[in-house]
Coordinates of C-alpha atoms and ligand atoms in Angstrom, one line a residue:
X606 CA 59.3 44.6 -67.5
X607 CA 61.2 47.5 -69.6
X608 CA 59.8 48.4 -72.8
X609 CA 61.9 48.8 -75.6
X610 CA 62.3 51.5 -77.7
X611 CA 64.1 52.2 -81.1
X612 CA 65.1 56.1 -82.0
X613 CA 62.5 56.7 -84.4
X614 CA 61.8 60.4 -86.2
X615 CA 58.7 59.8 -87.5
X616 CA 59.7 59.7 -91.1
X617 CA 60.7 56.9 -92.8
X618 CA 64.5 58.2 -93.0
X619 CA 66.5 55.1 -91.5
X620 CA 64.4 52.8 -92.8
X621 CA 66.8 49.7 -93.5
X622 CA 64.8 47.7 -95.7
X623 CA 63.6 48.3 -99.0
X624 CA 60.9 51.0 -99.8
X625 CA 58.3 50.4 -102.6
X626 CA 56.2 53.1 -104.0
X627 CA 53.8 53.2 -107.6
X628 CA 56.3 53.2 -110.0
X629 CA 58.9 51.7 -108.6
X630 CA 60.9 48.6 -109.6
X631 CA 59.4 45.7 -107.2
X632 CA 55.8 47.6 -106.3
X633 CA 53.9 45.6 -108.5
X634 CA 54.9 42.3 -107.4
X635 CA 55.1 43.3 -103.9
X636 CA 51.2 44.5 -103.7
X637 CA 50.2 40.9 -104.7
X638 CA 48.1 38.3 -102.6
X639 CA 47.3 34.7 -102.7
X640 CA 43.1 36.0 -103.5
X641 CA 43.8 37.6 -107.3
X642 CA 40.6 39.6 -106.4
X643 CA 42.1 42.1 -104.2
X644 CA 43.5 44.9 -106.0
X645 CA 44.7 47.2 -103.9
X646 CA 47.3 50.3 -104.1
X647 CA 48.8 51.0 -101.2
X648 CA 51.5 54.5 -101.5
X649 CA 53.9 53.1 -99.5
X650 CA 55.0 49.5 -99.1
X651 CA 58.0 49.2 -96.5
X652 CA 59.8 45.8 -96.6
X653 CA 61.1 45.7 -93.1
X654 CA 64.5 44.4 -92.5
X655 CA 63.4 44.7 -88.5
X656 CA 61.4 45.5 -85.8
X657 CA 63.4 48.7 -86.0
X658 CA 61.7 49.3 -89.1
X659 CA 58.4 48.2 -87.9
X660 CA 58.6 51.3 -85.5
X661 CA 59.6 53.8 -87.6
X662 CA 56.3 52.6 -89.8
X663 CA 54.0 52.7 -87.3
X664 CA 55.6 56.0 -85.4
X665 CA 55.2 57.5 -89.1
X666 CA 51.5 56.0 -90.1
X667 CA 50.1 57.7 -85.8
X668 CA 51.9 60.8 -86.4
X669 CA 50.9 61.4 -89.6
X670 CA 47.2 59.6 -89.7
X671 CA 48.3 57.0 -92.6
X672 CA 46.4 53.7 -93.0
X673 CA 48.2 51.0 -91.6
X674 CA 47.9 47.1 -92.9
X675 CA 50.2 44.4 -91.9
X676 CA 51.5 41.5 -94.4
X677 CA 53.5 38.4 -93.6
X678 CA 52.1 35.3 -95.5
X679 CA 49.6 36.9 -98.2
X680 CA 46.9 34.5 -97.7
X681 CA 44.4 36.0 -95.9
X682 CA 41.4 36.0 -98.5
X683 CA 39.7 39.5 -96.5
X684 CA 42.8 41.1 -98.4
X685 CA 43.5 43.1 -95.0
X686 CA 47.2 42.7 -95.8
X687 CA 47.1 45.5 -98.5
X688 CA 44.9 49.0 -98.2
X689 CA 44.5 51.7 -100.7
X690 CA 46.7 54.8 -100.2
X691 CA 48.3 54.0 -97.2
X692 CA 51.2 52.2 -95.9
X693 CA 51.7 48.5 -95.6
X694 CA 54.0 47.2 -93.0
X695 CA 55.5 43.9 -95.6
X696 CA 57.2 41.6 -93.1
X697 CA 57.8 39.1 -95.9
X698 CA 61.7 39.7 -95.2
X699 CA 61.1 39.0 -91.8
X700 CA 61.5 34.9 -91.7
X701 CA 63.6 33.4 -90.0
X702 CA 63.5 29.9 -87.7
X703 CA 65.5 29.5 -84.4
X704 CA 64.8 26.0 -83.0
X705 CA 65.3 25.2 -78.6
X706 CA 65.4 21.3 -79.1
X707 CA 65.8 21.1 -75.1
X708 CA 63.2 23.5 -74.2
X709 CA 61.1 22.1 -76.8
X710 CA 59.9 25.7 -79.0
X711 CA 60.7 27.9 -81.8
X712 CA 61.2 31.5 -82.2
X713 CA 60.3 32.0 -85.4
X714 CA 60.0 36.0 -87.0
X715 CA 56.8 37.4 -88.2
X716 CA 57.1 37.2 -92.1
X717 CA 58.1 33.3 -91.6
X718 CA 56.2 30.7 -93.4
X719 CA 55.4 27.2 -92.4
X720 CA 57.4 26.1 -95.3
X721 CA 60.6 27.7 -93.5
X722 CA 59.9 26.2 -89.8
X723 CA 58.0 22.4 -90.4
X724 CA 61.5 21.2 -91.9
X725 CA 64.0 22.6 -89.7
X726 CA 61.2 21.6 -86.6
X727 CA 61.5 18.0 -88.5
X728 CA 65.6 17.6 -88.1
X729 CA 65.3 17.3 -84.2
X730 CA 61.7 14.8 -84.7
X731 CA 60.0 17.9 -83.3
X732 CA 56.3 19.7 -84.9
X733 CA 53.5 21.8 -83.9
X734 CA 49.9 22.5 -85.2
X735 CA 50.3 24.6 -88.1
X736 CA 48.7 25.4 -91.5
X737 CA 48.2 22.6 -94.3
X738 CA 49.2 24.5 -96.8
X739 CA 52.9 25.6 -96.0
X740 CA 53.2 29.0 -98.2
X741 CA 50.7 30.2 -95.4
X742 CA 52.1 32.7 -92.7
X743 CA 52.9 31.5 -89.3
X744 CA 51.8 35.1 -87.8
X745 CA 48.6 35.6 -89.9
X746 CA 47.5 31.5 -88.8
X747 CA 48.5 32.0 -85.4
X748 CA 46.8 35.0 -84.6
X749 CA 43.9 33.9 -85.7
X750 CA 43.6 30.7 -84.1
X751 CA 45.4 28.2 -86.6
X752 CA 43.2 24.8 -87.8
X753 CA 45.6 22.0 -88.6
X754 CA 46.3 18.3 -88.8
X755 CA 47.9 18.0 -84.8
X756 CA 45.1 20.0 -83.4
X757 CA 43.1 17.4 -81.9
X758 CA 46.7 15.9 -80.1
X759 CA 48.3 19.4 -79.1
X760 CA 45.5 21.7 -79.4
X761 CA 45.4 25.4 -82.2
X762 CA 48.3 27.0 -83.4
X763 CA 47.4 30.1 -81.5
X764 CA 47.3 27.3 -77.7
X765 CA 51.1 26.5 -78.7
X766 CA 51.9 30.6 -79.2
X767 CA 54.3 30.8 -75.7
X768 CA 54.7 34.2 -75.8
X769 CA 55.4 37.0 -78.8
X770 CA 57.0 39.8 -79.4
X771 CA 55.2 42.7 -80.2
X772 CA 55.6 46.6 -81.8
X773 CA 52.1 48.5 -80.0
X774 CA 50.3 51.7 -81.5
X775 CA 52.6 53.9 -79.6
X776 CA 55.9 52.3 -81.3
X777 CA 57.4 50.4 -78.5
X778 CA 58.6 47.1 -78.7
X779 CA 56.9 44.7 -75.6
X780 CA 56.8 40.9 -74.7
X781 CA 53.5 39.0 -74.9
X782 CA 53.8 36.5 -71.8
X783 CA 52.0 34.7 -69.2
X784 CA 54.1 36.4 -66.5
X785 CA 54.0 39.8 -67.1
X786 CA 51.4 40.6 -69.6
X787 CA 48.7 37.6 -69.4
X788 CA 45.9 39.4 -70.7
X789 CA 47.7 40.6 -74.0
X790 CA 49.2 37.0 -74.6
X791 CA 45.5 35.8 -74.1
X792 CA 44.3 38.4 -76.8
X793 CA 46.7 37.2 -79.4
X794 CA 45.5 33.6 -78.9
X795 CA 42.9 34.1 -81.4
X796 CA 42.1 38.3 -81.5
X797 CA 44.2 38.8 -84.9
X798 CA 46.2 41.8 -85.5
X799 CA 44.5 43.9 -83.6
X800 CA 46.8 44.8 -80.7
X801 CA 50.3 45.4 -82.3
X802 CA 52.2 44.3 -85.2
X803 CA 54.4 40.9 -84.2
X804 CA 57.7 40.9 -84.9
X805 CA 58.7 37.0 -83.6
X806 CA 56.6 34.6 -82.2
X807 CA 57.4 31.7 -79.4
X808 CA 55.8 28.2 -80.0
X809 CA 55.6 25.2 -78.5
X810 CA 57.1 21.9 -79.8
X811 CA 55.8 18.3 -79.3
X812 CA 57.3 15.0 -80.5
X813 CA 56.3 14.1 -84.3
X814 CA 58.5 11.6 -86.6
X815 CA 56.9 9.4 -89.0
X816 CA 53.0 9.6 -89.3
X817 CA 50.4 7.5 -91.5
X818 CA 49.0 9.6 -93.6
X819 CA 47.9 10.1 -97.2
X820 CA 44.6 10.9 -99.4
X821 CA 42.1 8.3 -100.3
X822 CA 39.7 9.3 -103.1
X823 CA 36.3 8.2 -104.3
X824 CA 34.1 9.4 -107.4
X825 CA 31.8 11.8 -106.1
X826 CA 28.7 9.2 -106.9
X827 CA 29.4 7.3 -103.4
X828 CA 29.8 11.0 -102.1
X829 CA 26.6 10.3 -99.2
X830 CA 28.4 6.9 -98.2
X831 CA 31.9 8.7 -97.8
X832 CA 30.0 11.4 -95.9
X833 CA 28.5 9.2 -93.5
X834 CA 31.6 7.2 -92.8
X835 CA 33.6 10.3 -92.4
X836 CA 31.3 11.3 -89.7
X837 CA 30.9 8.3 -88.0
X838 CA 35.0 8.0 -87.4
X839 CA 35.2 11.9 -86.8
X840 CA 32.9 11.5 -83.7
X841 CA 34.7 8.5 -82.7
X842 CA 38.3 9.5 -83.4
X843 CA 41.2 9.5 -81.1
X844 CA 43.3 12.8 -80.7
X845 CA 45.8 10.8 -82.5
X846 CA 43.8 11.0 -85.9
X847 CA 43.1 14.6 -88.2
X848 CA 40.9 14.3 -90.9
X849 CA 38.8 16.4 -93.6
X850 CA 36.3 15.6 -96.3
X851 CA 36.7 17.4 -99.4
X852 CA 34.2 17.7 -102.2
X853 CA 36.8 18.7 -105.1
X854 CA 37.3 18.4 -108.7
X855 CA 40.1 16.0 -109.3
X856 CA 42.9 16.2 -112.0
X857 CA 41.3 15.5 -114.7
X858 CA 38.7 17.1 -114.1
X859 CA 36.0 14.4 -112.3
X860 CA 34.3 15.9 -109.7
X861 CA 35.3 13.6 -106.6
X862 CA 35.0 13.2 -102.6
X863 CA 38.2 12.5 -100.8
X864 CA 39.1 11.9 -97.0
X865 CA 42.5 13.1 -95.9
X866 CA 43.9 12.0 -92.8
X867 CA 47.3 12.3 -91.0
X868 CA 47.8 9.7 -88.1
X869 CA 50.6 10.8 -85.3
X870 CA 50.0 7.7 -82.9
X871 CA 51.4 4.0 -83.5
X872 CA 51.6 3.0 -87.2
X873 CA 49.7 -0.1 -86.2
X874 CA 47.2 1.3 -84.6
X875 CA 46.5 4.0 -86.8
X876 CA 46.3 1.3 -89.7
X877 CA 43.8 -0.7 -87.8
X878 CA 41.3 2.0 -86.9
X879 CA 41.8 3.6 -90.8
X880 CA 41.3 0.1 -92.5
X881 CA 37.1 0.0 -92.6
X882 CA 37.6 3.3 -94.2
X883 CA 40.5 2.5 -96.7
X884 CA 38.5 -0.4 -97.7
X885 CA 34.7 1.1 -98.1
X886 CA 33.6 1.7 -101.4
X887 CA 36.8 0.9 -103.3
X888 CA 38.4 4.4 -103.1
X889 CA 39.5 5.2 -106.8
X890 CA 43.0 6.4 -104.7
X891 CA 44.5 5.4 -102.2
X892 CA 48.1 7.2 -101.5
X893 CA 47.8 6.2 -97.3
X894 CA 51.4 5.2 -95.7
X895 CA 54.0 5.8 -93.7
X896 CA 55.0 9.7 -94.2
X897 CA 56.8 12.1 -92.3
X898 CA 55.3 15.5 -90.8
X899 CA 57.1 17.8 -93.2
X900 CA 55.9 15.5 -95.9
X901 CA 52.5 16.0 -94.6
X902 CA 52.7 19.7 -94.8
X903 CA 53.1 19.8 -98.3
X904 CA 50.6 17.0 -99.2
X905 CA 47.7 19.8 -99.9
X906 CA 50.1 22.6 -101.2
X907 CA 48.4 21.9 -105.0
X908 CA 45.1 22.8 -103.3
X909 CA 46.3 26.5 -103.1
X910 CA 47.2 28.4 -106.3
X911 CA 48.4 31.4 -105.4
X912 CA 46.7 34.6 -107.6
X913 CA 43.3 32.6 -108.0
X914 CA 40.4 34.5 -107.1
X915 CA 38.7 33.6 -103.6
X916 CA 35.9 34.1 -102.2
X917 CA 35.1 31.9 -98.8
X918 CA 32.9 31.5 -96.0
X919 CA 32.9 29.3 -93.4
X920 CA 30.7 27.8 -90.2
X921 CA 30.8 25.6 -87.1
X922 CA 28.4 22.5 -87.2
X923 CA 27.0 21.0 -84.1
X924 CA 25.5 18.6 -85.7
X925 CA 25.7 17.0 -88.7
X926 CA 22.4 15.8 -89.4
X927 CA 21.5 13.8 -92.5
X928 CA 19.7 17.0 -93.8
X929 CA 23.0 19.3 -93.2
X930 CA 24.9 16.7 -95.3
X931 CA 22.0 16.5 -98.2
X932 CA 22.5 20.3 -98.2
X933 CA 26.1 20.1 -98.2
X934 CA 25.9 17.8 -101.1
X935 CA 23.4 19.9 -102.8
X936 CA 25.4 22.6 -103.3
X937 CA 28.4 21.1 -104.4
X938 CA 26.8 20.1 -107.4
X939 CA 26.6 23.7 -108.4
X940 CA 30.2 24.4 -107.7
X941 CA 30.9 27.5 -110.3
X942 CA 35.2 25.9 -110.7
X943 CA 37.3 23.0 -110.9
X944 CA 38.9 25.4 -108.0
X945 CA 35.8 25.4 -105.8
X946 CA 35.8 23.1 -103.4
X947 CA 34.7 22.3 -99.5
X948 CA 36.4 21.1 -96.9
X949 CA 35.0 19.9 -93.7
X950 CA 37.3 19.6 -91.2
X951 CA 36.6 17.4 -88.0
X952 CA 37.7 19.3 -85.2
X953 CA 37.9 17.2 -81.3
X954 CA 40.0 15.9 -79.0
X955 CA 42.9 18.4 -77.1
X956 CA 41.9 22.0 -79.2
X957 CA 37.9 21.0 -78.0
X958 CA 39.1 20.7 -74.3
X959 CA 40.1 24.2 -73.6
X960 CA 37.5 26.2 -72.0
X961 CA 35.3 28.7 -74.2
X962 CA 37.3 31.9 -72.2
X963 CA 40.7 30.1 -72.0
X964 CA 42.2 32.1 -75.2
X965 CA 40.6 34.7 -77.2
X966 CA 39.5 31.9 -80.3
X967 CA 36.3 30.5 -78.2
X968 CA 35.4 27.3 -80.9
X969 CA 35.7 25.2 -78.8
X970 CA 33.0 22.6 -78.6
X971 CA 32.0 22.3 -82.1
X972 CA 33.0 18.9 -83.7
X973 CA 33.1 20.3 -87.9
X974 CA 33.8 23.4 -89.3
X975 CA 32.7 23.3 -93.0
X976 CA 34.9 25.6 -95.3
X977 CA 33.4 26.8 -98.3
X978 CA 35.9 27.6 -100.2
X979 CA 34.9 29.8 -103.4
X980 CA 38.3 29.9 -105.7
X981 CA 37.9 30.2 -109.7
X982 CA 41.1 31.7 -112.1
X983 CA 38.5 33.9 -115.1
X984 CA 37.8 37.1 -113.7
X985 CA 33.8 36.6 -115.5
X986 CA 33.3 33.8 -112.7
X987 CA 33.3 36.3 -110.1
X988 CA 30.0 37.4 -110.0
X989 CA 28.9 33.7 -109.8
X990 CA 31.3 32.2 -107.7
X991 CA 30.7 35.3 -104.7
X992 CA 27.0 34.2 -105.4
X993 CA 27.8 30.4 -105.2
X994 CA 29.2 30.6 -101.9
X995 CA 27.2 33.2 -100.5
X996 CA 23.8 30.9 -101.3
X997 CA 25.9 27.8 -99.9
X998 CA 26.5 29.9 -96.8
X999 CA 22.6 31.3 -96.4
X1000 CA 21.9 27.4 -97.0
X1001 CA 23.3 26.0 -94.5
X1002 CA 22.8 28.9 -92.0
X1003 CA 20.0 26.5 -90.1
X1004 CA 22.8 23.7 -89.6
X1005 CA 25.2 26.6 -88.3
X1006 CA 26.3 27.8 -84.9
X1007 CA 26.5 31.7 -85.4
X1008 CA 30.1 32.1 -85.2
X1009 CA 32.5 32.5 -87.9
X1010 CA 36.4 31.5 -87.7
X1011 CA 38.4 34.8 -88.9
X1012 CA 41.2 32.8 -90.7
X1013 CA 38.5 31.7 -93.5
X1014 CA 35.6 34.4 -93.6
X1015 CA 35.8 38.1 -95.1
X1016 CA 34.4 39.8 -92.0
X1017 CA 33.6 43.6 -91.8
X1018 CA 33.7 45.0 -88.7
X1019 CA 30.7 44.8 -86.7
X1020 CA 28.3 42.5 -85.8
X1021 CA 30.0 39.2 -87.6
X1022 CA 33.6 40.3 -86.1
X1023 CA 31.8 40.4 -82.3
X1024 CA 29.7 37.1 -83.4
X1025 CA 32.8 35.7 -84.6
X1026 CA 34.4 36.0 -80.7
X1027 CA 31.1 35.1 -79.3
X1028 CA 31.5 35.6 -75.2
X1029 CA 34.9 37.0 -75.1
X1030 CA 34.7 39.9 -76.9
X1031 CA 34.3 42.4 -74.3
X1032 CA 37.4 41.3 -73.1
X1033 CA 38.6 41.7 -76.5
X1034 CA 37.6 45.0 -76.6
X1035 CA 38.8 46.1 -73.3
X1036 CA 42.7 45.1 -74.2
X1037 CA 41.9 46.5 -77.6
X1038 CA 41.0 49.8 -75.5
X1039 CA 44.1 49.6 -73.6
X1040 CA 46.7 48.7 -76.2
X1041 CA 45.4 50.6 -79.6
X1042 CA 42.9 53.4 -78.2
X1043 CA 42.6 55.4 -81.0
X1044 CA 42.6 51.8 -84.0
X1045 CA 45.6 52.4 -85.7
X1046 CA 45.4 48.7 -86.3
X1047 CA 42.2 48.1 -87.9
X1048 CA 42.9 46.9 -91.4
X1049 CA 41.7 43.5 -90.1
X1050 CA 38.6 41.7 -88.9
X1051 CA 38.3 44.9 -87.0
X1052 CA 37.6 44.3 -82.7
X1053 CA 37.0 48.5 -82.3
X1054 CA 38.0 50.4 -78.6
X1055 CA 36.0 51.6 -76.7
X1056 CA 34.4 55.0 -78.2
X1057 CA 37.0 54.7 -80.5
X1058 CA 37.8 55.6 -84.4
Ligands
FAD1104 C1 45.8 28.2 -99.3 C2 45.4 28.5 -97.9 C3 45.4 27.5 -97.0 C4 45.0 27.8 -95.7 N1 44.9 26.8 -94.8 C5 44.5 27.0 -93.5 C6 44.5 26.0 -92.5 O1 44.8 24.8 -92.8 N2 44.0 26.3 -91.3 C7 43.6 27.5 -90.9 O2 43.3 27.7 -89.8 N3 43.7 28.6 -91.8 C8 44.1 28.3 -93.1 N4 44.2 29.3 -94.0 C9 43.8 30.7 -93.6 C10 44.9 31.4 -93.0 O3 45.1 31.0 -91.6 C11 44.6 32.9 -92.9 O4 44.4 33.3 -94.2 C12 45.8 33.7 -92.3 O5 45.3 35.0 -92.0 C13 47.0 33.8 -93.2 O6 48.0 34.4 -92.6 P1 49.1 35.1 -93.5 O7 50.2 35.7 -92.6 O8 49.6 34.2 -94.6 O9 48.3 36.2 -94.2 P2 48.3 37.8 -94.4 O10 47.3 38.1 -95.5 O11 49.7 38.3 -94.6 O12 47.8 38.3 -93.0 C14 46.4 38.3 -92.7 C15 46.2 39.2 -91.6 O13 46.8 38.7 -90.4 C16 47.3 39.8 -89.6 N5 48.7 39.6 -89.5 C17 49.5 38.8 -90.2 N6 50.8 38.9 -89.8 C18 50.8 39.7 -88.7 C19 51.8 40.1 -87.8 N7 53.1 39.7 -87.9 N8 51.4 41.0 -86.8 C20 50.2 41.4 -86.7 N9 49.2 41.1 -87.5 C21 49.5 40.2 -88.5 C22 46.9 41.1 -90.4 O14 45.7 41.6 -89.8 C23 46.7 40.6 -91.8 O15 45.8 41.4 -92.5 C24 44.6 29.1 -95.3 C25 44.7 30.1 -96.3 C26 45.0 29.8 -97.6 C27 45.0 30.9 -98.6

C-alpha cells in the first residue's frame, strides 16, 4: 500500500485551521479540559481543519524538537491532551460522521464525539460500544480500549475499530488494517496514542433499536443488599444485559447506591430477568422502560461536569469477595464530594471472550472493574480528595489484579504503563519501536521504544 503524503515545509505556514497562541482571542478556552485540575500552557495550539494540518504539526514539532500532545474529546483525566510549552495537535474541528448502513460501519474523524455519531448511527437502528457519557471522544475511548453499555454483546470499542487512518512520527498519512498493516491495527486496539495521531477512524455497527433501560435507586442504608444482588446478576448475566453499581450522592444531596442497566435483547425477557432486582428493597427510583440507544447515551451525561477537578484510579476485581465489598463500602463513607462517586462496572460476556493477546487491551477475564472516581468543584478539596482516592486505591490493592485500564487511571510511564498492558507489551513496544523510534508521541500513558527518548 502507497503512503500518502501532504507537501509540508516544516513551518506552520499553510496551516488551514485556526492558530492559538498566549494572548490570543480563543487560547484560553481552547487550553481547557474536562479535569479543572490541569493547568497547562501549551505555546502553540493548532485547531486542525485536516490531516493536512496534522502533518504540517507533526513535520514542524520532529524538525524542530517541540512537545507534541494530541486532543480530541478533552476528557482524559491524565491531562495528556495539553503540555506546557509545546504544541498541541486540537482535533476538536475534526468531527464529522459518515454512516455505511449496508456495510454496517462508520467512518467517523478523530475530534468526533459520541454525541455526534450515537444519533445519526440511531436513524438506520444501527450502534456500537461506545462511551456513557456522550461529550467523550470517540478517538481518545477507542484507543484506549472503550468500556460501555454493548460490550458484553459486541465486545470494546477498540474490538469494533475496523481499521484507522493514521498521520506517523515521520508525517505520512497510512491505513491501519488487517490486510496490510495487522500489527499496527492490533496496537491501536488498546495501545493509545502512541503510534501516530488518527485522523478517522472505521467502526463496526450492529443492530440496536429500542432497549430496556433506565436507573433504579436505593438509599445508601440497603447499600450491602444492592451490592450483593448486583453481583449475583453480574455473574449470571446474559451478553444481552450492561450494568454498573454506583455509590453517589443523589440530587439533593442523600448519599445513595444505584444500579444502572441497559437491556438490548427482547423487552420481555429483559423485564423478566431485571424484575427480582426492580423489586428488592423498594428502590427509592425507579426510571427502567423502554428507551432507545441514543437515549441511553445521554442517561449519565449529568454524571460528568465538565471543568470539575478529577482525580481517578481504577482496578480489575477477580473476585468480589464479601470483604472486597465491606472495603468498597468502607471507603465510600468517606467520600471527600457530592461529585465523588464509584462505579463498578460488570464486565462479561462477548468483550471477556477475546483472548488476552487478541488486541493490545489484554482485560480480558476479569468480571468488575471498580472506578474510583475522585471529582470535587473547590480547589481546597484537592489535597483530600487526591488523598481520598489514593487510600481507596491502596485499600483495595489486596482485592486487585495488578493491571490498571488507561482510559481511567493517571499513569506515568513506567512500570504501571507496562503493568497496565500486562503480557503484550513487548509487542507493544516493538511496533512502538518501529512506528515512533525516537517518541515524538509520548504525551500519553507513555509505551517507550526500544533505547529510545
Ligand atoms: C465524564 C467521563 C466519562 C467517561 N466514561 C467512560 C466510559 O464509559 N468508558 C470508558 O472506557 N472510558 C470512559 N471515560 C474515559 C475516556 O475513555 C478517556 O478519558 C479517553 O481518553 C477520552 O478520550 P478523549 O478523546 O475525550 O480525550 P482526550 O483528553 O482528548 O485524549 C486523551 C488521550 O488520548 C489520545 N488521543 C485522543 N485522540 C487521539 C487521536 N485522534 N489520535 C491519537 N491519539 C489520540 C491522546 O494520547 C490523548 O492525550 C470517561 C471519561 C470522562 C471524563
Amino acid at each position: 500500500m502507497e503512503n500518502a503524503r501532504f507537501r509540508s515545509s516544516g513551518d506552520l505556514a499553510g496551516v488551514r485551521g485556526e492558530i492559538l497562541r498566549p494572548g490570543v482571542q480563543g487560547y484560553e478556552e481552547a487550553r481547557q479540559l474536562y479535569n479543572g485540575m490541569i493547568d497547562r500552557r501549551p505555546a502553540t495550539i493548532v485547531r486542525c481543519a485536516g490531516p493536512d494540518d496534522v502533518v504540517r504539526c507533526v513535520d514542524h514539532a520532529r524538525e524542530n524538537n517541540i512537545l507534541i500532545s494530541v486532543r480530541a474529546g478533552g476528557h482524559g483525566v491524565a491531562g495528556n491532551a495539553l503540555n506546557d510549552g509545546g504544541l498541541v495537535i486540537d482535533l476538536t474541528a475534526m468531527r464529522g460522521v459518515l454512516i455505511d448502513p449496508f456495510g454496517r460501519t462508520a467512518w467517523v474523524g478523530g475530534g468526533t464525539r459520541w454525541m455526534d455519531l450515537d444519533p445519526v448511527a440511531q436513524k438506520y437502528d444501527l450502534a456500537t460500544t461506545g462511551g456513557r457519557v456522550s461529550s467523550t471522544g470517540i478517538a481518545g475511548f477507542t484507543l484506549g480500549g472503550g468500556a460501555g453499555w454493548l460490550m458484553s454483546r459486541f465486545g470494546l470499542a477498540c474490538d469494533n475499530l475496523r481499521s484507522a487512518e493514521l498521520i506517523t512520527a515521520q508525517g505520512e498519512l497510512i491505513s491501519a488494517n488487517s490486510k496490510d498493516t495487522p500489527d499496527l491495527l492490533w496496537a491501536l486496539r488498546g495501545g493509545g496514542g502512541n503510534f501516530g495521531v488518527v485522523t478517522a477512524l472505521e467502526l463496526d455497527l450492529h443492530p440496536v433499536g429500542t432497549t430496556l433501560s433506565g436507573l433504579l435507586q436505593w438509599p445508601r442504608s440497603k447499600a450491602l443488599r444492592v451490592l450483593q444482588a448486583f453481583r449475583a446478576l453480574a455473574l449470571e448475566a446474559p451478553d444481552e444485559l450492561g450494568l454498573v453499581f454506583a455509590c453517589v450522592t443523589d440530587s439533593r444531596g442523600i448519599p445513595a447506591v444505584t444500579v444502572t442497566v441497559c437491556w438490548t435483547g427482547e423487552i420481555s425477557e429483559g423485564e423478566k430477568i431485571l424484575a427480582p432486582l426492580r423489586s428488592m428493597e423498594s428502590p427509592t427510583v425507579d426510571t427502567v422502560g423502554r428507551m432507545r440507544y441514543d437515549q441511553v447515551q445521554t442517561m449519565l451525561d449529568y454524571t460528568g461536569v465538565w471543568g470539575s477537578r478529577n482525580y481517578w484510579r481504577s482496578g480489575y476485581i477477580p473476585e468480589l469477595t464479601d470483604e472486597a465489598m465491606d472495603t468498597i463500602l468502607a471507603n465510600t463513607a468517606l467520600m471527600p464530594s457530592s461529585l465523588a462517586a464509584i462505579h463498578l462496572w460488570a464486565h462479561h460476556g462477548a468483550a471477556n471472550r477475546y483472548s488476552e493477546d487478541a488486541t493490545a487491551f489484554p482485560n480480558r477475564r476479569y468480571p468488575f472493574n471498580l472506578h474510583i472516581i475522585g471529582a470535587w468543584t473547590d480547589p481546597l478539596v484537592d489535597a483530600e480528595g487526591v488523598a481520598w482516592t489514593k487510600r481507596f486505591y491502596e485499600d483495595m490493592r489486596p482485592h486487585f489484579l495488578d493491571r490498571s485500564y488507561v482510559n481511567f487511571d493517571n499513569l506515568k510511564e513506567g512500570s504501571r504503563v507496562e503493568g497496565a498492558y500486562g503480557p503484550n507489551y513487548q509487542r507493544l513496544v516493538e511496533i512502538k519501536t518501529r512506528y515512533d523510534p525516537e517518541n515524538l508521541f509520548r504525551s500519553n500513558q507513555n509505551i517507550r521504544p526500544r533505547d529510545g527518548s
